[in-house]
Amino acid sequence: MTQLQHGRGKILAGASLAALLVAGQAAAQDATAPVDGTQQSSTASPDPQAVLSDPSQQPGETGQPDGPVTTGGDIVVRGVRGSLLRSIQAKRNADTIVDAISSEELGKFPNRNVAEALANIPGVTVGRDGRGEGRDITVRGLGSNFAITTLNGRILPTDGTDRSFQFDVLPSEIISGAEVKKAVRASELEGSIGGNVDLRTARPLDRPGFHASAALEGQYNDLVDKGGYKASGVVSTTFADDTMGLLVGASYNKYKFRTDNLGEYSITDGTEAGYGIDFNRDGKVDPNAAGPAYIWPDYYSVGYVTGERERIGAAGAFQWKPSSRVELTIDGVYSHFDVTQHNYRSSNYLNPLGDDGSPRWDTASISVDRNNVVTGFAINDLVSEVLTTDEPRQSQTYQIGGRIDWRPVDQLKLAFDGYYGKATNNTGGRNRFVVAGVPGAAATFATRDNGLPDLAITLPGGRTIDQATNDDYRAHYIGIQGQDVSDEIKSAKVDGEYRINNGAFKAISFGAAWTDRRKNVTTVDNQYTTSCNYCGYPFTFGQIGADVVRPGQANILDKLPGNFPRNFPTFDIDTYLAALPRADNNPAVLNPNSCLDASGATIEGCALSPYPAGYSTQIIQDDLPASYRIRERTWAGYVQFNLAGERWRADIGGRLVATKVSSVGYGASIATIIPRAGTQDNAVAFNEVEPITGGGDYLRLLPAANFAYDLADGLRVRLAASQAISRPTFAELSPAKDATSAQSGTYIIYDAGNPNLKPTEANQLDLSLEYYPSNRLALTAAAFYKHITNFVSTVPVDVVVTPTAQPANQQQNFDFVEYQVRNGDSADVYGVEVGGQYFLDNGFGVQANLTYNRSRATSGDVTTDLPGAIPFSANGKLFYENHGIGAQVSYSFQSRFTYAQSGNLAYLPVKEDPYHEVSATLSYDLSSHLTVYAQGSNLLGQAVKRFNDLRNVPNFYEYSGRAFFFGVRGRL
């Protein structure tokens, strides 16, 4: 490139970025395919990831109907067709069973985000975050923690407590392609049973010269009053006779959202003997403590979430190729993801007994069904609560790495790669959970099959809940909490290949890798200090002269039948907290606990006194029992033999992996549990917090073999066999124990992890058949089987807790449920995948795939499908590209599946209902450089629905609305 061209490139780059306030990534190359009609031989193996970005490595196609464009002597085609051509060629060139997706054009990934784009791949389904976006993925029925996500072959750090990468932090504009590697090679990174998802950012030398694109987009959701916008751009240039290249891109997105939901429906069960209630209304209370257990809701809350998301992403790469034997690449990626969201719910505690043990249900109103589910009752002495939560998320993720590819002699290739990555989420002490309630209410409850139960609430005086005021709502619980998460990864590896070309023995691959990963989670809250200062509803906001209550949103879940709270008052948390100091030293407001001794007994002759000065101040501190530090170090080495013949190729090898885990958590035993008068809450005192250390190590040899044979031109069969591992999540490795839920009367011990957990292991077999009769048609089919052992599960276990300093006049023993993490029994997963795509001469094309998945897993006494394993899924896409018009309609389907083996009750697995997704896109090229477009997603208005196996026992419901996008894109 001349100096004049180079200067012009820099000027145009700056102008395009400034004009659109952004730059949105290097990631996506022009979706192009040279027209040469060539076929790849079975022994030629271009890098599949390079194919995703480099048109020169793709087969050609003649007679393109959508307007060939000449670029550097090649005839290329943009859009969906080019993207699909590159994806199928990456699959053909892969050395094992792989599916791929690529960008449609420079800076344009094919879906709203990477997770939803990956869902177009057979065997991949997307998990939604309930805020209108895909967040994580499941590969071949195995949840996101069974897969690893890498960027340019490097493990991405995560901002959560587990290993699964949350794709919502990564703007799709900074990604050029992605592979899902479904079978294993000895030369590739271990840690994945479900699939290795390798994302790729673009490289400037993939397409020499100057290239740029930019886009500006508006966004709208039918549940919110205001929408949002996104701006993105990317610039790539090469210089020094195309031996050097620089690429920079960025994206900025800000938008509002709303989600209507069933916030909580926690169920419990009990016998007539245990509760002294004639549930089945046969005229007597069954005295048998082991008699039938009846199921009812403990808590029932419904509401909505509103908020705003801001996402900033950037990526860059520099390449230098001074000779054909040496190439240097330095690249990095950065993401800032800031979410502010407020959750408003009407929440109701529906237990049949009051705090004093007296019945609250009208016995004559109780009805049960044949499954012993309580289907109806009338309840008195109800506290109608309203809660508000602030749930921020402030995530930053970055990774920088360098790679040197060196061929010292013709027979030897070496690659040295090192990188550093870090993800943080700084929300410690920023999550807030406050509750106010109206005592003395009443309600009637009735279940509905396939929907949310009716709950008609009547306030004192016969009013409805939307009529409540500051004179009704009383202060109650104040929870301030949150976690600071840090995930830091350092890694280095060397890979080599020595060519031998001795008959069928073509080469030997070898290498070694080292990774040091540290996950720190620090929880900050007021659980042990001031969270229950006002538990018991001691005063109304009207009594302290505070204006806290605000009108709420009407018509919550308006498309869902039922008589549940749809309109209720809300309050702002800052206003709530600012009102509390009005109770300090206020003679009109007396502290009901001021005449109780340490045992909870009333002090005779004591007169209640006001709250002291400063009582309302919230004390926030580190919560060590909910915190942990984990360090995981791995060392790996491999040898792989690469073989090939006239119509076949194969590899066989082994990877030796050593892992060492060091874990530090904390725990505190309970000193006392004292019931708070007039509430279901307790005053809980804990003994001194003590560190709990642990850890383990393991060594695994993981063999792998892959074989591909060309049965005929364009017809290929593949076989793969391997042993693989998936490591436990970091939260599962923490030894921390947290029993603070006892303060709210819920006797559960959470976070009971196990630092000695072993990896989940799998023996797996894969078979695939690929048919490519022409570049217009591709048909593929695959079958797979996985036998999994030692998979990690969380199992509720009944334990008895005896407080160490419990007063003699109080209950001495308490029945808790401890959620223990352990290596469970085996599971078997098998299934088939089929897919195809076809292009017509008139500009139409179709792509479709479907997956059938079957699994069985045993955990404790419960045998179900493996959680997260979707039995049947399908995707279809019909598109048209011609005369500057681009249009496509996409459909995806996920069948009903087991979401969790154990919900609130161990014997009731949680099932998620089928989900249908329809999206559409329409675009028009105003010129060769400018395109306008409009898109819509969730056009069917689908909601996520889960039930506790029984159709009248819901678990979760969430509707995030239909989303629409419209914008303009330019390219040079």
PDB file of C-alpha atoms in Angstrom, residues 669-674 684-685 687 747 800-807 810-816:
ATOM      1  CA  SER A 669     -21.854 -22.189  63.588  1.00  0.00           C
ATOM      2  CA  ILE A 670     -25.103 -20.909  65.090  1.00  0.00           C
ATOM      3  CA  ALA A 671     -25.003 -19.760  68.711  1.00  0.00           C
ATOM      4  CA  THR A 672     -28.704 -18.905  69.236  1.00  0.00           C
ATOM      5  CA  ILE A 673     -32.003 -18.833  67.347  1.00  0.00           C
ATOM      6  CA  ILE A 674     -34.641 -16.674  69.064  1.00  0.00           C
ATOM      7  CA  VAL A 684     -29.937 -15.427  65.007  1.00  0.00           C
ATOM      8  CA  ALA A 685     -26.516 -15.078  66.648  1.00  0.00           C
ATOM      9  CA  ASN A 687     -20.226 -17.867  66.614  1.00  0.00           C
ATOM     10  CA  TYR A 747     -33.965 -23.236  57.735  1.00  0.00           C
ATOM     11  CA  VAL A 800     -30.364 -31.219  62.614  1.00  0.00           C
ATOM     12  CA  VAL A 801     -28.715 -28.048  63.938  1.00  0.00           C
ATOM     13  CA  THR A 802     -28.273 -27.523  67.690  1.00  0.00           C
ATOM     14  CA  PRO A 803     -27.275 -23.933  68.519  1.00  0.00           C
ATOM     15  CA  THR A 804     -24.252 -23.923  70.808  1.00  0.00           C
ATOM     16  CA  ALA A 805     -25.554 -21.340  73.314  1.00  0.00           C
ATOM     17  CA  GLN A 806     -29.321 -21.680  73.012  1.00  0.00           C
ATOM     18  CA  PRO A 807     -31.248 -20.398  76.073  1.00  0.00           C
ATOM     19  CA  GLN A 810     -36.114 -21.874  73.749  1.00  0.00           C
ATOM     20  CA  GLN A 811     -36.355 -24.703  71.229  1.00  0.00           C
ATOM     21  CA  GLN A 812     -33.088 -26.626  71.333  1.00  0.00           C
ATOM     22  CA  ASN A 813     -32.903 -28.396  67.942  1.00  0.00           C
ATOM     23  CA  PHE A 814     -33.850 -27.194  64.468  1.00  0.00           C
ATOM     24  CA  ASP A 815     -34.456 -29.182  61.294  1.00  0.00           C
ATOM     25  CA  PHE A 816     -32.442 -27.661  58.440  1.00  0.00           C
TER      26      PHE A 816
END
